[in-house]
Short mmCIF file of the C-alpha atoms (twelve columns), coordinates in Angstrom:
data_MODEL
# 
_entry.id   MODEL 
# 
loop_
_atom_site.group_PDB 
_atom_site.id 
_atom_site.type_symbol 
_atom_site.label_atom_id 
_atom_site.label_alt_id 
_atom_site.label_comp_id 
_atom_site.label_asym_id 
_atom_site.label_seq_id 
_atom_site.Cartn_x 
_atom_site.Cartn_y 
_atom_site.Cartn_z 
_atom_site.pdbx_PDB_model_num 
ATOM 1   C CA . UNK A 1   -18.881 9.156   -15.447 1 
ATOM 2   C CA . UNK A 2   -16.638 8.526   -18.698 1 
ATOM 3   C CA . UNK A 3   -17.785 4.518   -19.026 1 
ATOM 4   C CA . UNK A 4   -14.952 3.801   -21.483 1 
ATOM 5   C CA . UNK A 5   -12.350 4.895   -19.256 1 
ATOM 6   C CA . UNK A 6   -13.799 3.439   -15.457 1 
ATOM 7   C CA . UNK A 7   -14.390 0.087   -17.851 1 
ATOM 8   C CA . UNK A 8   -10.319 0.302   -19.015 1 
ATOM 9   C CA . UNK A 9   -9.434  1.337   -15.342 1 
ATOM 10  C CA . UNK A 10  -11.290 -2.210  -14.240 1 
ATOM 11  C CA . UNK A 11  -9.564  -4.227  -16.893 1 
ATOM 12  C CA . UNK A 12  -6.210  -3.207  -16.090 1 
ATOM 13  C CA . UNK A 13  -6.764  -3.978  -12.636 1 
ATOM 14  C CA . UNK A 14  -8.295  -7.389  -13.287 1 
ATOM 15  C CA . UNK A 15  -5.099  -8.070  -15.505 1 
ATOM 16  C CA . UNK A 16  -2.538  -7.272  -13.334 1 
ATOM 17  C CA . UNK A 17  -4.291  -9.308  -11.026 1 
ATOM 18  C CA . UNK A 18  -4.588  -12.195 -13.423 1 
ATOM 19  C CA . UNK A 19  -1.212  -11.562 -14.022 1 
ATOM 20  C CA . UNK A 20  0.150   -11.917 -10.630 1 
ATOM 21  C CA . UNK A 21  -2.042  -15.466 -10.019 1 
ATOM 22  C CA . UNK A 22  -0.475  -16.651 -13.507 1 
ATOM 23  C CA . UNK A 23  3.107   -15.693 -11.735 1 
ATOM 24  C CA . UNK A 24  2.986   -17.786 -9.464  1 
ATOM 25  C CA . UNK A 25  6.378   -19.252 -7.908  1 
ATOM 26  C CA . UNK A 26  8.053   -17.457 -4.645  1 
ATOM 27  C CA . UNK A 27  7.964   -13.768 -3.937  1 
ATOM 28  C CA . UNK A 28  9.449   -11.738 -1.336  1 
ATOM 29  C CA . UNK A 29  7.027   -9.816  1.637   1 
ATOM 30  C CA . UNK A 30  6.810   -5.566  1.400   1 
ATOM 31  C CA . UNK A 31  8.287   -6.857  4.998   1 
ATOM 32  C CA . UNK A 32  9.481   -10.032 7.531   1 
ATOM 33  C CA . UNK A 33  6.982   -11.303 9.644   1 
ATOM 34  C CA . UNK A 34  8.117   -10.511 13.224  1 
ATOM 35  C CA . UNK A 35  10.283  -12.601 15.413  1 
ATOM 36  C CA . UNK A 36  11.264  -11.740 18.464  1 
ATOM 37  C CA . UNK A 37  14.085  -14.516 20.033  1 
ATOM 38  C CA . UNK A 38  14.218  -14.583 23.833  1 
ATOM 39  C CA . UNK A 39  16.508  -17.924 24.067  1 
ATOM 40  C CA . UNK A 40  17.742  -20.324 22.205  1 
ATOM 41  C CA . UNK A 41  15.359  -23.915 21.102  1 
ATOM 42  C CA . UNK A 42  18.413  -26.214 21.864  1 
ATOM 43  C CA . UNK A 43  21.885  -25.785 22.888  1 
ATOM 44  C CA . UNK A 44  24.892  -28.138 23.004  1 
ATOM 45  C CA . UNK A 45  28.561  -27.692 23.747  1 
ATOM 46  C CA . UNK A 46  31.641  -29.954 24.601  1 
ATOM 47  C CA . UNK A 47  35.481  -28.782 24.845  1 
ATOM 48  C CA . UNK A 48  36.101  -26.885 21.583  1 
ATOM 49  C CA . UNK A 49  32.781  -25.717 20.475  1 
ATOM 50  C CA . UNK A 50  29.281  -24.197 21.617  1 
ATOM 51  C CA . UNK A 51  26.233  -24.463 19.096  1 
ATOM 52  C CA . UNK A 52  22.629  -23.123 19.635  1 
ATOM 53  C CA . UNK A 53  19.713  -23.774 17.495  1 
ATOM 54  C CA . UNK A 54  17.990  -20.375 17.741  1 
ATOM 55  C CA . UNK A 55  14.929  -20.483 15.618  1 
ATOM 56  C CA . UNK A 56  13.873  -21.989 12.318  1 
ATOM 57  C CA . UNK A 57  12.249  -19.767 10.132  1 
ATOM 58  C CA . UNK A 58  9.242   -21.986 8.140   1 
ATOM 59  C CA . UNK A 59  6.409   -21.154 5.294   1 
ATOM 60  C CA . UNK A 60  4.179   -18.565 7.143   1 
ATOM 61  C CA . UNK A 61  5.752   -18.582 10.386  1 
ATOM 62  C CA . UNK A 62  7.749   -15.872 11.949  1 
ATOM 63  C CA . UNK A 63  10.686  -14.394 10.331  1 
ATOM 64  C CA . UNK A 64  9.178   -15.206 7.199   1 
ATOM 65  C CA . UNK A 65  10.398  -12.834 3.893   1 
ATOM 66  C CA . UNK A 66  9.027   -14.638 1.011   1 
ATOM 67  C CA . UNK A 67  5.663   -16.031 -0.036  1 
ATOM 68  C CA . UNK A 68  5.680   -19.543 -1.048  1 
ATOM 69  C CA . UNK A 69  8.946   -20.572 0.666   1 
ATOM 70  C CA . UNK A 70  9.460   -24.100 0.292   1 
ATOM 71  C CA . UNK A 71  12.261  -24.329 2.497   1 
ATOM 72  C CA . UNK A 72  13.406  -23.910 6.219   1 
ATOM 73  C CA . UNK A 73  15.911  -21.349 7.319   1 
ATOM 74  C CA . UNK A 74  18.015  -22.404 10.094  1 
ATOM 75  C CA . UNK A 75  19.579  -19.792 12.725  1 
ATOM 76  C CA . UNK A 76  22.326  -21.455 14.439  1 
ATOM 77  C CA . UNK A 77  25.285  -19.263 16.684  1 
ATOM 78  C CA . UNK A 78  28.040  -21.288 17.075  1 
ATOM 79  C CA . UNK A 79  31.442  -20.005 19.113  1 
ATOM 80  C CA . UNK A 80  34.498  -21.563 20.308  1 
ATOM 81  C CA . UNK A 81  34.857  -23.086 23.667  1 
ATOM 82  C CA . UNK A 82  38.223  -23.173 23.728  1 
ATOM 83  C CA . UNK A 83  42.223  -21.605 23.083  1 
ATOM 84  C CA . UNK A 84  42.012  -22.551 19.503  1 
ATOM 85  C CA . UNK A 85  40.039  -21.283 16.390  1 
ATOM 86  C CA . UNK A 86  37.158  -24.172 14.912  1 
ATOM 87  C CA . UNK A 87  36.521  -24.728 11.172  1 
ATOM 88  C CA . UNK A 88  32.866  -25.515 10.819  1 
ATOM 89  C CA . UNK A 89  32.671  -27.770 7.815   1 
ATOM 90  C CA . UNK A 90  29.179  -29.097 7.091   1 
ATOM 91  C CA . UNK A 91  25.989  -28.859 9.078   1 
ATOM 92  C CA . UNK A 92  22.831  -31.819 8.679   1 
ATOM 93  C CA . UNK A 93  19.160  -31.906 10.017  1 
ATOM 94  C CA . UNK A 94  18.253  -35.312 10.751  1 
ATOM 95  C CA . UNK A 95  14.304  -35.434 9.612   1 
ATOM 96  C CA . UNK A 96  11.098  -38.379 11.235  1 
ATOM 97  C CA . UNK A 97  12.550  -41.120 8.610   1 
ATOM 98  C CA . UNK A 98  16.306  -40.824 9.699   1 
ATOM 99  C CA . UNK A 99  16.903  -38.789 6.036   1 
ATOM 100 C CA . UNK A 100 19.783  -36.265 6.786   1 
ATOM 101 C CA . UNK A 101 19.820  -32.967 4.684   1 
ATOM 102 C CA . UNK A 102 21.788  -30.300 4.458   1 
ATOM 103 C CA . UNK A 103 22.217  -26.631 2.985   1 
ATOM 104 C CA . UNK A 104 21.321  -26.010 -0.486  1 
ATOM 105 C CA . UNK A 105 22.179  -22.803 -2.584  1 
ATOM 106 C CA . UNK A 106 19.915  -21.882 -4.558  1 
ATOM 107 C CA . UNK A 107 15.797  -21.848 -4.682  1 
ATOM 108 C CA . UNK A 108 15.707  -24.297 -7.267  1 
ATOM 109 C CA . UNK A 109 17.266  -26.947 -5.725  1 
ATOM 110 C CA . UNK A 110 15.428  -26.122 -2.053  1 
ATOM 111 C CA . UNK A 111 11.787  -26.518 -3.637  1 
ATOM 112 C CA . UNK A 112 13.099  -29.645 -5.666  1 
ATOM 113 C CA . UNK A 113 14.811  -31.115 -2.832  1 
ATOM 114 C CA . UNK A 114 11.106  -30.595 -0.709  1 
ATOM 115 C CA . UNK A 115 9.212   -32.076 -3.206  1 
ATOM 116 C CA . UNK A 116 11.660  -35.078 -2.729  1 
ATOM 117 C CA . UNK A 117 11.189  -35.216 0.254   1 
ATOM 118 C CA . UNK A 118 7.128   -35.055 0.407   1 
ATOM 119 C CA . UNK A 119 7.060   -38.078 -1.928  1 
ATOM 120 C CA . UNK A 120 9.034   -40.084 0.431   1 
ATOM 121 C CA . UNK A 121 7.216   -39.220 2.956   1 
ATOM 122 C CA . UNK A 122 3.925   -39.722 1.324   1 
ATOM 123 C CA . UNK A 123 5.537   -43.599 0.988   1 
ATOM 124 C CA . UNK A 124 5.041   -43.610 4.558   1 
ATOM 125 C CA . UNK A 125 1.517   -42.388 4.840   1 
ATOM 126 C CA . UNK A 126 2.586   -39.055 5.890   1 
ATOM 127 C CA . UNK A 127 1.427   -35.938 3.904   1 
ATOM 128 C CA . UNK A 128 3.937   -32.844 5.402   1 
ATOM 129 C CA . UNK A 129 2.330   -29.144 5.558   1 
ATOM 130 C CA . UNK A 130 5.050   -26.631 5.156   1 
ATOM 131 C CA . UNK A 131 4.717   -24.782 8.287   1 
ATOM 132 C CA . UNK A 132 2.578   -26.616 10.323  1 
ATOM 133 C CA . UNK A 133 3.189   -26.653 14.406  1 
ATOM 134 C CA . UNK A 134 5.676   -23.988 14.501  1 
ATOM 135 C CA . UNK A 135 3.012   -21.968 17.082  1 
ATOM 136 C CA . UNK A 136 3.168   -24.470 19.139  1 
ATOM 137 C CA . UNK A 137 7.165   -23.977 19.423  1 
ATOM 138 C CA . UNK A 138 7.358   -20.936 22.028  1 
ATOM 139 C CA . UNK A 139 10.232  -21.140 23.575  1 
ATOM 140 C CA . UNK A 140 12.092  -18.524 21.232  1 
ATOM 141 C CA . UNK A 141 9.250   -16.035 20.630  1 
ATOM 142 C CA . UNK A 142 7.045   -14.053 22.411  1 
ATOM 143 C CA . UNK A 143 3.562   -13.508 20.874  1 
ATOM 144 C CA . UNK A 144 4.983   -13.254 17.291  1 
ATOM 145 C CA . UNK A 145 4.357   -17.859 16.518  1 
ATOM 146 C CA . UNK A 146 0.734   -17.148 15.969  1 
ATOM 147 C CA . UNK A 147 0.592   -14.087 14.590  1 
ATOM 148 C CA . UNK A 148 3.073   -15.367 11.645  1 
ATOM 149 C CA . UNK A 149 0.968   -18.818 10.998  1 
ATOM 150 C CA . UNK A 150 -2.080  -16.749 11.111  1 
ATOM 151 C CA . UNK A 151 -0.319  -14.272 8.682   1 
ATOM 152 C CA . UNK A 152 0.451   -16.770 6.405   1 
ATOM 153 C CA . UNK A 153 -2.892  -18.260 6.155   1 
ATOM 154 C CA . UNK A 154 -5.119  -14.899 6.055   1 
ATOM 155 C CA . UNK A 155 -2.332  -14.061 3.022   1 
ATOM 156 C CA . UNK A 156 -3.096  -17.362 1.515   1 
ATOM 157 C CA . UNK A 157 -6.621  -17.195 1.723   1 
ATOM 158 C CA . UNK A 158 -7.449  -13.490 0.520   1 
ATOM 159 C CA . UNK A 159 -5.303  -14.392 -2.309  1 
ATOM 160 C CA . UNK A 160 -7.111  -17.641 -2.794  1 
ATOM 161 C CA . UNK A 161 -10.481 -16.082 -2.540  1 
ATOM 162 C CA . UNK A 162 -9.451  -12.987 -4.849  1 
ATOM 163 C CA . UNK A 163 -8.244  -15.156 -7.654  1 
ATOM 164 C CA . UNK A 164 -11.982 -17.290 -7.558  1 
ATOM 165 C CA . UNK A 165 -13.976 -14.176 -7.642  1 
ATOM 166 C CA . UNK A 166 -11.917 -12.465 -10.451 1 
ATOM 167 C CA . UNK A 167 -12.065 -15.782 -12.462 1 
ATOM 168 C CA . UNK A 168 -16.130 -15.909 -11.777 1 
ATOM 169 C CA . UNK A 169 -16.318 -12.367 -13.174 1 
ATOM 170 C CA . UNK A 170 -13.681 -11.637 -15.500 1 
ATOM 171 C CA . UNK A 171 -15.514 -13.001 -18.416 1 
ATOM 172 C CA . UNK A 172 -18.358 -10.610 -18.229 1 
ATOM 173 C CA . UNK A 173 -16.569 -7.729  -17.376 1 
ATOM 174 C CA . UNK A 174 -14.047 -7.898  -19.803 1 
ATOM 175 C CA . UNK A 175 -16.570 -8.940  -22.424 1 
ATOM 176 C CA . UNK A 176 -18.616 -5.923  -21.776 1 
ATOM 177 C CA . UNK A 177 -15.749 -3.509  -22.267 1 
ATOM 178 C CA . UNK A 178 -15.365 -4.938  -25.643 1 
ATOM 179 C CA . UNK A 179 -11.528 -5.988  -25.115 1 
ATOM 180 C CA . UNK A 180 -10.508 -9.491  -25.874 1 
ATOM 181 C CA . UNK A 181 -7.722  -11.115 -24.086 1 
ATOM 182 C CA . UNK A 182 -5.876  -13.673 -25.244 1 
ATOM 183 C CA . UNK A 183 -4.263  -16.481 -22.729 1 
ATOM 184 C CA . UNK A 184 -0.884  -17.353 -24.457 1 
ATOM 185 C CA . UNK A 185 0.114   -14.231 -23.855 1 
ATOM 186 C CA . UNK A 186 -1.151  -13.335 -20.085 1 
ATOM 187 C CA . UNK A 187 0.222   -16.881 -19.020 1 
ATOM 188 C CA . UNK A 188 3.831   -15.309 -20.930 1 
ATOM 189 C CA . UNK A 189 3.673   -12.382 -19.041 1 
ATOM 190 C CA . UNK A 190 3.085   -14.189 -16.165 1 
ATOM 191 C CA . UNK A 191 5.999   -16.607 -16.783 1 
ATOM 192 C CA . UNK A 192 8.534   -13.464 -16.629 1 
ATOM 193 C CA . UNK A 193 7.135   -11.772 -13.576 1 
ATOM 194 C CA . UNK A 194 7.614   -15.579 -12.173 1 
ATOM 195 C CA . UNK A 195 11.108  -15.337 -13.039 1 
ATOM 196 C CA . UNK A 196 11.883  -12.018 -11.892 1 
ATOM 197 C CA . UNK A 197 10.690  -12.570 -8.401  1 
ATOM 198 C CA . UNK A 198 12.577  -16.045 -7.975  1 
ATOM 199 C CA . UNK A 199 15.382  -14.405 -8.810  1 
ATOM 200 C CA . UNK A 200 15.045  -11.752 -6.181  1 
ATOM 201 C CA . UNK A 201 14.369  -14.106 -4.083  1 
ATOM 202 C CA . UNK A 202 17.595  -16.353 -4.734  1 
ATOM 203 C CA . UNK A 203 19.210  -13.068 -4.108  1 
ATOM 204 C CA . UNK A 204 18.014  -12.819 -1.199  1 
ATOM 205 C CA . UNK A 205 18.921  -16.411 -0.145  1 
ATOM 206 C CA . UNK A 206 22.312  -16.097 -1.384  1 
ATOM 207 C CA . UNK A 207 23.026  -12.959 0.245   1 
ATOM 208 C CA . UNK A 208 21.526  -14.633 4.149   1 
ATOM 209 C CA . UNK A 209 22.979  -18.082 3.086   1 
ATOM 210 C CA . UNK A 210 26.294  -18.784 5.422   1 
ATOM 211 C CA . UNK A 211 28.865  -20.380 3.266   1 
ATOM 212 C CA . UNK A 212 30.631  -23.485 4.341   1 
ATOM 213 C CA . UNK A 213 33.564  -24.366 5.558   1 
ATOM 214 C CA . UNK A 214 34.128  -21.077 7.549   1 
ATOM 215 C CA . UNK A 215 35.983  -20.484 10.761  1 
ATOM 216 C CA . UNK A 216 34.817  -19.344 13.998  1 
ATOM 217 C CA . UNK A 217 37.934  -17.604 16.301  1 
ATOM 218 C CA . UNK A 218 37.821  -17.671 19.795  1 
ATOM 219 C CA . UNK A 219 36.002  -14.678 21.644  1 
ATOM 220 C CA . UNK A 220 34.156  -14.411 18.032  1 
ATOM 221 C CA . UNK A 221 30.618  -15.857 18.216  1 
ATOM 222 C CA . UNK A 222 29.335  -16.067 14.708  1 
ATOM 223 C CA . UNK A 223 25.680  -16.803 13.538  1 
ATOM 224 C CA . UNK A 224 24.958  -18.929 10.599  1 
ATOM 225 C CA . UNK A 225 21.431  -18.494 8.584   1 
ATOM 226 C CA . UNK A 226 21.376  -21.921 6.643   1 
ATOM 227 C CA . UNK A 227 18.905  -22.899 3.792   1 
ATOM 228 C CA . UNK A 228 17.677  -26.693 4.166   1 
ATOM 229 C CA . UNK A 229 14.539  -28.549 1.959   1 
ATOM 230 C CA . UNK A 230 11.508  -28.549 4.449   1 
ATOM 231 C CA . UNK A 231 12.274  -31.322 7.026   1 
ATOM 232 C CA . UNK A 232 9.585   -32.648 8.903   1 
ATOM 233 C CA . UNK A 233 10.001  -33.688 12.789  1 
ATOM 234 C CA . UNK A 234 13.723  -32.322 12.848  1 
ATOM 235 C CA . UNK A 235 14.867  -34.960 15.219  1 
ATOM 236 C CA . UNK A 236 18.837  -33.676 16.149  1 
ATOM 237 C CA . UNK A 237 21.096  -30.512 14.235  1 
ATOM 238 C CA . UNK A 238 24.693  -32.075 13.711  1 
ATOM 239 C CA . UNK A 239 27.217  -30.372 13.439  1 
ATOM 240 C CA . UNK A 240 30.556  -31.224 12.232  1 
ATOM 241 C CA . UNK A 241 34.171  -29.040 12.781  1 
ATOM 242 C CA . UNK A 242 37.670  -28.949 12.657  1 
ATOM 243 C CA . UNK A 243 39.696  -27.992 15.280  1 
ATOM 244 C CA . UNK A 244 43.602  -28.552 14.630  1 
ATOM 245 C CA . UNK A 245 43.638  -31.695 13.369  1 
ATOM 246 C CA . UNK A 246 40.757  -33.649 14.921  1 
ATOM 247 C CA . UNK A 247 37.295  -34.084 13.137  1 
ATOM 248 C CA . UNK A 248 34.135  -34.005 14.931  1 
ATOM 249 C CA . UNK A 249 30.860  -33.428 15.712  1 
ATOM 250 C CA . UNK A 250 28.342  -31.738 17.555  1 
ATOM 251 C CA . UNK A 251 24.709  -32.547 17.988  1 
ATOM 252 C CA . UNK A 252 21.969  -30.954 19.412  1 
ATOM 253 C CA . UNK A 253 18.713  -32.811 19.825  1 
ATOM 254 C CA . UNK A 254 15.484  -30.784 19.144  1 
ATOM 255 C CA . UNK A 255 12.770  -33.383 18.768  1 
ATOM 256 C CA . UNK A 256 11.405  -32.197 21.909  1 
ATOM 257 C CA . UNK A 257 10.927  -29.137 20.624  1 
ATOM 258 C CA . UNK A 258 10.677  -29.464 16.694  1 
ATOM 259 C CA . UNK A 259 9.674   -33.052 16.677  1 
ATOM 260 C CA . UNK A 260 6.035   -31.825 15.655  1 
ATOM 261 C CA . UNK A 261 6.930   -29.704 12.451  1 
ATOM 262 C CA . UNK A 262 6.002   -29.526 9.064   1 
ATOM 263 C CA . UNK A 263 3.330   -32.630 10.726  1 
ATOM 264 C CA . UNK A 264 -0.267  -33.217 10.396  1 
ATOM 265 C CA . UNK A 265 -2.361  -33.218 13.420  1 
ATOM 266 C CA . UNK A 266 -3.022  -36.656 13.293  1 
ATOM 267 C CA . UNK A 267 0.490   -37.810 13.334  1 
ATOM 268 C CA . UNK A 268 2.319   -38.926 16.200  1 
ATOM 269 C CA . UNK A 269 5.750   -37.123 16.501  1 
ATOM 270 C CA . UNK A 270 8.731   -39.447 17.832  1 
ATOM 271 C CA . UNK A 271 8.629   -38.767 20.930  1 
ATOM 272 C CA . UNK A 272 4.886   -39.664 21.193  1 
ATOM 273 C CA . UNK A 273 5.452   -42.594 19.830  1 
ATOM 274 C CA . UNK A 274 8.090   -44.001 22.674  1 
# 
């Protein structure tokens, strides 16, 4: 066995790993995790408009494209109920402390906006987990709720464990092939690949991202894929359109079956708490 060239082999490995922990930041999945909808989590309609809340994608949980995705992705098919053609005009998630948010554009201002909203939380003695409870919402999927929170965790945790061991052995292994590495420039490296995959990631958010205001026509149902901060307990989806001349809006409840998510165990959701 040529020693000098296995040993090179091992270090370049061990660096791109390195590499890829220094990197950090969000980074889209080879593919999705699966979803499979079978009906919608909440619907709501009066004379001009029908809305559905069909599934939120969350951190690890199904639908899922990108690792480390500090935000929610909200599927919502709205249609008009009526003769004339609605303008949907802004759309808000109502979270447990009565904080509305709404769509943001850009990845940036998602993971900003959810650190935001953890500290406030926090004020309350409530610590969020990005993702948590969504297998216990199974009204919209069939077998795919655990599979995607298990996904996400066995992907967190080899990664996890991978970056410990190489960090336990990459002195000695590296200092027996003789090579030196310096950090300012692995942690530069690392800074780039960070940026290139946010960026294909924001790509990918702007290219899914429904712009508002946009019209719906009648006989046209249209589905919207909305980017929102992680909201914990969503307690209602409102809605607000134009039809003709009248503003209004549209809600659709979903604490009943949202009202644990993005929640520690050990707190109560809202409608435990009546």
């Amino acid at each position: 066995m040529n020693t000098p060239t296995t040993a090179r082999t091992v270090i370049v490995a061990v660096l791109a790993v390195l590499l890829g922990a220094c990197a950090g930041g969000s980074k889209m999945l080879k593919e999705p995790l699966p979803l499979v909808h079978e009906k919608a989590l909440a619907t709501q309609a009066d004379d001009q408009l029908i809305a559905s809340l069909d599934w939120v994608i969350v951190p690890g949980g199904p639908g899922t494209w990108a690792k480390n995705a500090y935000w929610d992705e909200y599927i919502i098919r709205v249609e008009a109920n009526g003769a004339l053609p609605v303008e949907i005009v802004e759309v808000g998630v109502v979270d447990l402390l009565a904080t509305e948010h709404g769509p943001l554009p850009e990845r940036n201002d998602l993971v900003a906006a959810t650190k935001d909203t953890r500290k406030r939380f926090r004020k309350e003695g409530i610590k969020p987990i990005p993702g948590e409870g969504i297998d216990g919402v199974t009204v919209a999927v069939a077998g795919a709720g655990t599979y995607g929170a298990l996904a996400g965790l066995a992907s967190a945790s080899l990664y996890s464990s991978l970056g410990a061991t190489i960090s336990a052995g990459t002195a000695t292994g590296i200092a027996a092939a003789g090579v030196v590495v310096v950090g300012g420039p692995v942690l530069a490296v690392g800074s780039i690949i960070r940026s290139g995959r946010n960026r294909r990631v924001n790509r990918e958010i702007a290219a899914r991202q429904s712009s508002l205001p946009i019209g719906v026509n009648p006989g046209e149902p249209l589905q919207l894929n909305l980017f929102l901060p992680v909201t914990p307990a969503p307690q209602s989806v409102h809605i607000r359109y134009r039809v003709a001349d009248d503003e209004r809006t549209l809600t659709l409840p979903v604490s009943d079956v949202l009202g644990r998510l993005h929640l520690p165990a050990d707190v109560p959701s809202a409608d435990e708490d009546k």
